[in-house]
Coordinates of C-alpha atoms and ligand atoms in Angstrom, one line a residue:
Chain A
M1 CA 0.0 0.0 0.0
V2 CA 1.3 3.4 -1.0
D3 CA 1.1 6.1 1.7
R4 CA -0.2 9.2 0.0
I5 CA 0.6 12.6 1.5
A6 CA -1.2 15.6 0.1
I7 CA -0.1 19.2 1.0
L8 CA -2.6 21.9 0.2
G9 CA -0.9 25.2 -0.5
G10 CA 2.5 26.0 -1.9
G11 CA 3.4 29.0 0.1
T12 CA 6.1 29.1 2.8
G13 CA 4.7 26.3 5.0
G14 CA 3.7 24.0 2.2
T15 CA 6.9 24.4 0.2
V16 CA 9.2 23.9 3.2
L17 CA 7.2 20.9 4.2
A18 CA 7.3 19.3 0.7
N19 CA 11.0 19.6 0.5
D20 CA 11.5 18.4 4.1
L21 CA 9.4 15.3 3.4
A22 CA 11.2 14.7 0.1
D23 CA 14.5 14.7 2.0
R24 CA 13.4 12.7 5.0
L25 CA 11.4 10.1 3.1
A26 CA 13.7 9.9 0.0
A27 CA 14.2 6.1 0.3
E28 CA 10.5 5.4 0.7
I29 CA 9.5 7.7 -2.2
D30 CA 12.2 6.2 -4.4
A31 CA 10.9 2.7 -3.6
G32 CA 7.4 3.7 -4.5
D33 CA 6.0 3.3 -0.9
V34 CA 5.2 7.0 -0.3
E35 CA 3.9 9.7 -2.6
V36 CA 4.0 13.4 -1.8
T37 CA 1.8 15.8 -3.8
L38 CA 1.9 19.5 -3.4
I39 CA -1.2 21.4 -4.8
N40 CA -1.1 25.2 -5.3
D41 CA -3.5 27.4 -7.2
G42 CA -0.8 29.1 -9.1
P43 CA 2.6 28.2 -10.7
D44 CA 4.6 30.6 -8.6
H45 CA 5.7 30.5 -5.0
V46 CA 5.2 34.0 -3.5
Y47 CA 7.4 35.5 -0.7
K48 CA 5.2 38.1 0.7
P49 CA 7.6 40.0 3.0
V50 CA 9.0 41.7 -0.2
W51 CA 5.7 43.6 -0.4
L52 CA 6.8 45.8 2.6
Y53 CA 9.5 47.3 0.4
V54 CA 7.6 47.7 -2.8
P55 CA 5.7 50.9 -1.8
F56 CA 9.0 52.6 -1.0
G57 CA 10.3 51.8 -4.4
Q58 CA 13.0 49.5 -3.0
R59 CA 11.9 46.1 -4.4
E60 CA 9.8 44.8 -7.3
P61 CA 7.0 42.3 -6.9
A62 CA 8.9 40.0 -9.1
D63 CA 11.6 39.8 -6.4
G64 CA 9.1 37.8 -4.4
R65 CA 8.1 35.2 -7.0
R66 CA 9.8 32.0 -8.2
P67 CA 8.3 29.1 -10.1
L68 CA 7.2 26.5 -7.6
R69 CA 8.6 23.7 -9.6
E70 CA 12.1 25.2 -9.4
L71 CA 11.9 25.3 -5.6
V72 CA 10.5 21.9 -5.0
D73 CA 12.4 18.6 -5.0
S74 CA 11.7 16.4 -8.0
R75 CA 10.4 13.6 -5.8
V76 CA 7.4 15.8 -5.1
D77 CA 4.5 15.8 -7.5
V78 CA 3.6 19.5 -8.0
V79 CA 0.0 20.0 -9.1
V80 CA -1.1 23.5 -10.2
D81 CA -4.8 23.5 -9.6
R82 CA -7.3 24.9 -7.1
V83 CA -8.7 22.7 -4.5
T84 CA -12.5 23.2 -4.4
G85 CA -13.5 20.7 -1.8
I86 CA -12.0 18.8 1.1
D87 CA -13.8 15.6 2.1
T88 CA -12.2 14.5 5.4
D89 CA -14.4 11.4 5.7
A90 CA -13.6 10.0 2.2
R91 CA -10.1 11.5 2.5
E92 CA -10.3 13.2 -0.9
L93 CA -9.7 16.6 -2.4
A94 CA -11.8 17.9 -5.2
L95 CA -9.8 19.8 -7.9
R96 CA -11.2 22.6 -10.1
D97 CA -9.4 21.4 -13.3
G98 CA -8.0 18.0 -12.3
P99 CA -9.4 14.8 -13.9
G100 CA -10.9 13.5 -10.7
P101 CA -10.6 13.7 -6.9
L102 CA -7.2 13.3 -5.3
A103 CA -7.2 10.7 -2.6
Y104 CA -4.9 11.1 0.4
D105 CA -3.9 9.2 3.6
H106 CA -2.3 12.3 5.3
L107 CA -3.4 15.8 4.5
V108 CA -1.6 19.0 5.5
V109 CA -3.6 22.2 5.1
A110 CA -1.2 25.2 4.4
T111 CA -3.6 27.6 2.6
G112 CA -2.5 30.8 4.3
S113 CA -4.6 34.0 4.7
T114 CA -6.8 35.9 2.4
L115 CA -7.8 39.6 2.8
A116 CA -11.4 40.6 3.5
P117 CA -11.5 44.4 3.1
A118 CA -15.2 44.2 2.1
E119 CA -16.0 43.5 5.8
V120 CA -15.6 47.2 6.5
P121 CA -17.7 49.7 4.5
G122 CA -15.5 51.9 2.4
L123 CA -12.2 50.3 3.1
A124 CA -11.7 48.7 -0.3
E125 CA -12.5 52.0 -2.1
G126 CA -10.8 54.4 0.3
G127 CA -7.8 52.4 1.6
H128 CA -4.6 51.1 0.3
D129 CA -2.6 48.1 1.5
Y130 CA 0.7 46.4 1.1
Y131 CA -0.6 43.0 2.1
S132 CA -1.2 41.9 -1.5
E133 CA 1.0 42.3 -4.6
S134 CA -1.5 44.5 -6.4
G135 CA -2.1 46.5 -3.2
A136 CA 1.6 47.1 -2.8
V137 CA 2.0 48.3 -6.4
A138 CA -1.0 50.7 -6.2
L139 CA 0.3 52.0 -2.9
R140 CA 3.7 52.7 -4.4
E141 CA 2.0 55.1 -6.9
E142 CA 0.4 57.0 -4.1
L143 CA 3.3 57.1 -1.7
L144 CA 5.9 58.1 -4.3
S145 CA 3.7 61.1 -5.3
M146 CA 2.9 62.2 -1.7
T147 CA 4.7 65.3 -0.7
A148 CA 2.4 66.6 2.0
G149 CA -0.7 65.7 4.0
H150 CA -1.9 63.1 6.5
L151 CA -0.8 59.4 6.2
V152 CA -2.9 57.1 8.3
L153 CA -1.8 53.5 8.9
S154 CA -4.8 51.7 10.4
V155 CA -4.7 48.1 11.7
V156 CA -8.3 47.3 10.9
G157 CA -8.3 43.6 11.5
T158 CA -6.5 41.1 13.8
P159 CA -5.2 38.5 13.5
H160 CA -3.3 39.6 10.4
M161 CA -0.1 38.5 8.7
C162 CA 3.1 39.6 10.3
P163 CA 2.0 41.5 13.4
A164 CA 5.2 43.6 13.2
A165 CA 4.6 44.8 9.6
P166 CA 2.3 47.8 10.6
L167 CA 5.0 49.1 13.0
E168 CA 7.6 48.5 10.3
F169 CA 5.6 50.5 7.8
V170 CA 5.2 53.6 9.9
F171 CA 8.9 53.5 11.1
M172 CA 10.0 53.2 7.5
A173 CA 7.6 55.9 6.2
D174 CA 8.8 58.3 8.9
D175 CA 12.5 57.8 8.0
W176 CA 11.8 57.8 4.3
F177 CA 10.0 61.1 4.4
R178 CA 12.7 62.5 6.7
E179 CA 15.5 61.5 4.2
R180 CA 13.6 63.2 1.4
G181 CA 13.1 66.4 3.5
L182 CA 9.3 66.1 3.5
R183 CA 8.6 64.9 7.0
E184 CA 7.6 68.3 8.3
D185 CA 4.8 68.3 5.7
V186 CA 3.6 64.8 6.2
D187 CA 1.8 63.8 9.4
I188 CA 1.7 60.1 10.3
T189 CA -0.9 58.5 12.5
Y190 CA -1.0 54.8 13.5
T191 CA -4.2 53.3 14.8
Y192 CA -4.7 50.0 16.7
P193 CA -7.8 48.3 18.0
I194 CA -6.8 47.8 21.6
G195 CA -5.3 50.0 24.3
R196 CA -1.6 49.7 23.1
V197 CA 0.2 49.8 19.8
H198 CA 0.7 46.0 19.5
G199 CA -1.1 42.9 20.7
N200 CA 1.9 41.7 22.6
A201 CA 2.5 43.9 25.7
N202 CA 6.3 43.7 25.6
I203 CA 6.5 44.7 21.9
A204 CA 4.0 47.5 22.5
E205 CA 6.1 48.8 25.4
W206 CA 9.2 48.8 23.3
A207 CA 7.6 50.4 20.2
R208 CA 5.5 53.1 21.8
P209 CA 8.5 55.4 22.9
L210 CA 10.0 55.0 19.5
M211 CA 6.8 56.3 17.9
D212 CA 6.6 59.2 20.4
E213 CA 10.2 60.1 19.7
R214 CA 9.6 60.3 16.0
D215 CA 6.4 62.2 16.2
I216 CA 4.2 59.3 14.9
G217 CA 0.7 60.0 16.2
V218 CA -1.0 57.1 17.9
E219 CA -4.8 56.4 18.2
T220 CA -5.4 53.3 20.3
F221 CA -8.9 51.7 20.9
F222 CA -9.6 52.4 17.3
N223 CA -11.8 49.7 15.9
V224 CA -12.6 50.8 12.4
E225 CA -16.4 51.1 11.8
A226 CA -16.3 52.7 8.3
V227 CA -14.2 54.6 5.8
D228 CA -15.7 57.4 3.8
P229 CA -13.6 57.7 0.7
D230 CA -15.4 60.9 -0.5
A231 CA -14.9 62.8 2.7
G232 CA -11.5 61.2 3.3
T233 CA -12.3 60.1 6.8
I234 CA -12.0 56.9 8.9
A235 CA -14.2 56.4 11.9
S236 CA -14.0 54.0 14.8
M237 CA -16.7 52.3 16.8
E238 CA -15.3 54.1 19.9
G239 CA -16.3 57.4 18.3
T240 CA -13.1 58.8 17.0
E241 CA -12.8 60.2 13.4
L242 CA -9.6 60.9 11.5
D243 CA -9.2 62.8 8.2
Y244 CA -6.7 61.2 5.9
D245 CA -5.0 62.1 2.6
L246 CA -3.5 58.6 2.2
L247 CA -5.0 55.7 4.1
V248 CA -3.0 52.5 4.4
G249 CA -5.2 49.8 6.0
V250 CA -4.3 46.4 7.3
P251 CA -7.6 44.7 6.3
P252 CA -9.4 42.0 8.1
H253 CA -8.0 38.6 7.3
R254 CA -9.7 35.2 6.7
G255 CA -8.6 31.7 5.9
V256 CA -9.9 30.2 2.6
D257 CA -13.4 29.2 1.7
V258 CA -12.6 25.6 1.0
V259 CA -11.4 25.2 4.7
A260 CA -14.5 27.0 5.9
E261 CA -16.8 24.7 3.8
A262 CA -15.0 21.6 5.2
D263 CA -15.9 22.8 8.7
L264 CA -12.4 22.4 9.9
G265 CA -12.7 25.6 12.0
D266 CA -14.1 29.1 11.9
R267 CA -13.5 31.8 9.2
G268 CA -11.4 29.4 7.1
W269 CA -8.8 28.7 9.8
V270 CA -8.2 25.2 11.0
D271 CA -8.6 24.4 14.7
V272 CA -5.5 22.5 15.7
D273 CA -3.9 21.2 18.8
K274 CA -1.2 23.8 19.3
H275 CA 1.5 21.3 20.1
T276 CA 0.9 18.5 17.6
L277 CA -0.8 20.6 14.9
E278 CA -3.3 17.9 14.3
A279 CA -6.8 19.2 13.2
E280 CA -9.3 18.9 16.0
R281 CA -12.3 18.3 13.8
A282 CA -11.0 15.6 11.5
E283 CA -8.7 12.5 11.4
G284 CA -5.5 12.4 9.3
V285 CA -5.3 16.2 8.9
Y286 CA -2.7 18.6 10.0
A287 CA -2.6 22.4 9.5
I288 CA 0.5 24.7 9.5
G289 CA 1.3 28.4 9.0
D290 CA -1.4 31.1 8.9
A291 CA -4.1 28.5 8.3
A292 CA -3.6 26.9 11.8
T293 CA -5.0 28.6 14.8
T294 CA -2.2 28.1 17.4
G295 CA -2.4 31.6 18.8
V296 CA 1.1 32.5 17.6
P297 CA 1.6 35.2 14.9
N298 CA 0.9 34.6 11.3
A299 CA 4.5 34.6 10.2
G300 CA 6.6 32.8 7.7
S301 CA 9.0 31.8 10.5
V302 CA 6.1 30.0 12.2
A303 CA 5.1 28.2 9.1
H304 CA 8.7 27.2 8.6
Y305 CA 9.1 25.7 12.1
Q306 CA 5.7 24.1 12.0
A307 CA 6.5 22.4 8.7
G308 CA 9.5 20.8 10.3
V309 CA 7.4 19.4 13.1
V310 CA 4.7 18.0 10.8
A311 CA 7.3 16.5 8.5
R312 CA 8.8 14.6 11.4
R313 CA 5.4 13.5 12.7
I314 CA 4.2 12.3 9.3
A315 CA 7.5 10.5 8.7
S316 CA 7.0 8.7 12.0
E317 CA 3.5 7.7 11.1
V318 CA 4.6 6.4 7.7
R319 CA 7.2 4.3 9.4
G320 CA 4.7 3.0 11.9
R321 CA 6.3 4.7 14.8
P322 CA 4.7 7.0 17.4
A323 CA 4.8 10.7 16.3
T324 CA 6.6 12.6 19.1
A325 CA 7.7 15.9 17.5
T326 CA 5.8 18.9 18.9
Y327 CA 5.7 22.6 18.2
D328 CA 6.7 24.9 21.1
G329 CA 5.4 28.1 19.7
K330 CA 8.7 29.4 18.3
T331 CA 8.5 32.6 16.4
L332 CA 11.3 34.8 15.0
C333 CA 10.9 38.2 13.5
F334 CA 13.2 41.0 12.3
V335 CA 11.4 44.3 12.7
E336 CA 12.5 47.2 10.5
T337 CA 12.7 50.4 12.6
G338 CA 13.6 52.7 9.8
M339 CA 15.3 52.6 6.4
D340 CA 18.6 51.4 7.8
A341 CA 17.9 49.9 11.3
A342 CA 16.0 46.9 12.6
S343 CA 15.3 45.1 15.7
F344 CA 14.8 41.3 16.3
V345 CA 12.4 39.3 18.4
E346 CA 12.3 35.6 19.3
F347 CA 9.7 34.0 21.5
D348 CA 7.6 30.9 22.1
Y349 CA 4.7 29.6 24.2
E350 CA 6.6 29.9 27.4
N351 CA 9.0 32.8 26.8
P352 CA 7.8 36.3 26.0
P353 CA 9.6 38.5 23.4
S354 CA 12.2 41.0 24.4
P355 CA 13.0 43.2 21.3
A356 CA 16.7 43.7 20.6
P357 CA 18.0 47.4 20.4
P358 CA 17.7 48.5 16.8
S359 CA 20.9 48.4 14.8
E360 CA 22.1 48.7 11.2
K361 CA 23.5 45.1 11.5
L362 CA 20.0 43.7 12.2
H363 CA 18.6 45.7 9.3
W364 CA 21.2 44.0 7.0
S365 CA 20.4 40.7 8.6
K366 CA 16.8 41.1 7.6
L367 CA 17.7 42.0 4.0
A368 CA 20.2 39.1 3.9
Y369 CA 17.4 36.8 5.1
N370 CA 15.1 38.1 2.4
E371 CA 17.8 37.0 -0.2
A372 CA 18.5 33.7 1.5
Y373 CA 14.8 33.0 1.8
W374 CA 14.9 30.9 -1.4
L375 CA 17.2 28.5 0.4
T376 CA 14.7 28.2 3.2
A377 CA 11.9 27.4 0.7
R378 CA 14.2 24.7 -0.8
G379 CA 14.6 23.3 2.7
L380 CA 18.3 24.1 2.9
L381 CA 18.3 26.8 5.6
Chain B
M1 CA -17.7 27.2 41.6
T2 CA -18.9 30.5 40.5
D3 CA -21.6 32.5 42.3
I4 CA -22.3 34.7 39.3
D5 CA -26.0 34.6 38.4
I6 CA -26.1 36.2 35.0
E7 CA -27.6 34.4 32.0
P8 CA -25.5 35.5 28.9
T9 CA -27.2 36.1 25.6
D10 CA -24.1 34.7 23.8
T11 CA -20.8 33.1 24.7
V12 CA -17.5 33.8 22.9
D13 CA -14.9 31.1 23.5
A14 CA -11.5 32.7 22.9
R15 CA -9.5 30.2 25.0
A16 CA -6.1 29.4 23.4
A17 CA -6.1 32.7 21.4
A18 CA -3.2 35.0 21.9
C19 CA -3.5 38.7 22.5
P20 CA -5.3 40.7 21.3
G21 CA -7.4 37.8 20.0
P22 CA -9.8 37.4 22.9
L23 CA -10.7 41.1 23.0
M24 CA -11.0 41.2 19.2
D25 CA -13.3 38.3 19.3
L26 CA -15.4 40.1 21.9
I27 CA -15.5 43.3 19.8
G28 CA -16.5 41.3 16.8
R29 CA -19.5 39.9 18.7
V30 CA -20.4 43.3 20.2
R31 CA -20.6 44.8 16.7
S32 CA -23.4 42.4 15.8
A33 CA -25.1 42.3 19.2
A34 CA -28.2 44.3 20.3
P35 CA -28.2 46.8 23.1
G36 CA -28.7 45.1 26.4
D37 CA -27.3 41.7 25.2
V38 CA -24.8 40.2 27.7
I39 CA -21.8 38.5 26.1
L40 CA -19.7 36.0 28.1
L41 CA -16.1 36.0 26.9
L42 CA -14.0 33.0 27.9
S43 CA -10.2 33.6 27.9
D44 CA -7.3 31.9 29.4
N45 CA -4.9 34.8 28.7
D46 CA -3.8 37.0 31.6
E47 CA -3.5 40.1 29.3
S48 CA -7.3 39.9 28.8
L49 CA -7.7 41.2 32.3
T50 CA -6.3 44.6 31.3
D51 CA -7.3 44.5 27.7
V52 CA -11.0 43.9 28.3
S53 CA -11.5 46.2 31.2
E54 CA -9.6 49.0 29.4
W55 CA -11.7 48.7 26.3
V56 CA -15.0 48.5 28.2
D57 CA -13.9 51.7 30.1
E58 CA -13.2 53.4 26.8
T59 CA -16.7 52.5 25.4
D60 CA -20.2 52.7 26.8
N61 CA -20.3 48.9 27.2
E62 CA -20.2 47.6 30.8
L63 CA -18.3 44.8 32.4
L64 CA -21.0 43.3 34.7
A65 CA -18.9 40.7 36.3
L66 CA -15.6 38.8 36.1
D67 CA -15.5 35.1 36.9
E68 CA -12.1 34.1 38.1
S69 CA -13.2 30.9 39.9
G70 CA -12.2 28.4 37.2
D71 CA -9.0 27.8 35.1
D72 CA -10.2 30.4 32.6
Y73 CA -11.6 33.9 33.0
G74 CA -15.2 34.7 32.2
F75 CA -16.0 38.3 31.3
Y76 CA -19.7 39.2 31.3
V77 CA -20.1 42.3 29.1
E78 CA -23.3 44.2 28.6
V79 CA -23.6 45.8 25.2
A80 CA -24.5 49.5 25.3
Ligands
LIG401 C1 3.7 42.7 3.9 C2 4.1 41.4 4.6 C3 5.3 41.3 5.3 C4 5.6 40.1 6.0 N1 6.8 40.0 6.6 C5 7.1 38.9 7.3 C6 8.3 38.8 8.0 O1 9.2 39.7 8.0 N2 8.6 37.7 8.6 C7 7.7 36.6 8.7 O2 8.0 35.6 9.3 N3 6.5 36.7 8.0 C8 6.2 37.8 7.3 N4 5.0 37.9 6.7 C9 4.0 36.8 6.8 C10 4.2 35.6 5.9 O3 4.3 36.0 4.6 C11 3.1 34.6 6.1 O4 2.8 34.3 7.4 C12 3.5 33.3 5.4 O5 3.5 33.4 4.0 C13 2.5 32.2 5.8 O6 2.8 31.0 5.1 P1 1.7 29.9 4.7 O7 2.4 28.8 4.1 O8 0.9 29.7 5.9 O9 0.8 30.6 3.7 P2 1.1 31.4 2.3 O10 2.6 31.6 2.1 O11 0.2 32.5 2.1 O12 0.7 30.2 1.2 C14 -0.6 29.8 1.0 C15 -0.7 29.1 -0.4 O13 -1.9 28.4 -0.5 C16 -2.4 28.6 -1.8 N5 -3.9 28.2 -1.7 C17 -4.8 28.8 -0.9 N6 -6.0 28.2 -1.1 C18 -5.8 27.2 -2.1 C19 -6.7 26.3 -2.8 N7 -8.0 26.2 -2.5 N8 -6.2 25.5 -3.7 C20 -4.8 25.6 -4.0 N9 -4.0 26.4 -3.4 C21 -4.5 27.3 -2.5 C22 -2.2 30.1 -2.0 O14 -2.3 30.5 -3.3 C23 -0.7 30.2 -1.5 O15 0.2 29.9 -2.5 C24 4.7 39.0 6.0 C25 3.5 39.1 5.3 C26 3.1 40.3 4.6 C27 1.8 40.4 3.9

């Protein structure tokens, strides 16, 4: 009997996992005892962190794309197709274009996040974002031509991808306008839904003084109710209204429909055991990365570590041994604090973050990581 | 055992969510609730103690009671 492993989603988590399994189970795959199939709805692998730099004219969207087949070990069967149904009882995936359903013995859901700006009236029309490739490109046009006015960065929904990225954006914008001699003419305001500038209290305590020092305005308890694109205003349910000239919104996020329809969790996220990453509502299913509700940030580093854990667990299952590998909540993030300085945080379920003092060295480490990312995706780093 | 005698209209189970997840889940439910509804938020995160009470202070909603008797916290919030 062949053991069939299906990985749904060829982003950071799915790609690292496919390469890890190809390496770990090479002998079994070569002997025809194990098959690994990676299904993604596009031919390219996308590295989203590049989008942070696109609006500032520092990177091109193409820098964040590579053909998936170039990144994935040839032992893995890459299928470019959209999964339109997950039947966890029959253990089958329905494909939009494929000849028939794809049967699996082990399924790993790595479908990531999607943006849901339509959940807030006016946001799609009035706001810009750098959380999508098209959003980052459109924002670049606006930002490059802005010479004066009020820039509002509003964190509209949580959880969202990369909780550090909104802070990074305002720190970078502040520095960038300063370098160009325009900062006096551009006001910057950052809004956040709860009573501090970041969900994690330690990171919030670290970031707030930096924002004050740099004259970045802060509105906390700001849960966006509506955006009025004609009036150029954004209003919160707590009763605050801000005028903006350029609104950069971090929109509400959801998982994907196919996960929601399979009833693996709420809003398209998969409920999992936060240590084993096994789905709580189905047998033979794991979830990793943004798709898995473990309570840790939606970050590529998380997807990467979780992929390693699931690879080890599935390899044990395939070999008929008990799966013992567990995820400890490990998260790593470089946090840009300007155009040439960055901080770094590392934490897990037990140990809270303690941000490192910003330095140029850490900034270069982040840029170096962005380059070396392709080795991570290949499973080499 | 709790001695809180409030019948919530709705319960939001945000156990296992990291901050600001529990408060955001509560706010999401408050948005679609009717005035006078009582929402019970379950959280196992200590930061919810400050997050929820700070947000309630900032808005017209009211924290009717806090149940600390079990392993998790139970926040009873009345919608304004
Ligand atoms: C601006 C920005 C900056 C960021 N910066 C950082 C950073 O500095 N550090 C960090 O660690 N993280 C960062 N992140 C977050 C990181 O990019 C994500 O957390 C990471 O990509 C999650 O990986 P994933 O594998 O879960 O999902 P993704 O990488 O999103 O991949 C999901 C894949 O599944 C595919 N898919 C979905 N549904 C289907 C379907 N039905 N059928 C077939 N395929 C499907 C998608 O097309 C996609 O290819 C950033 C994100 C953004 C937006």
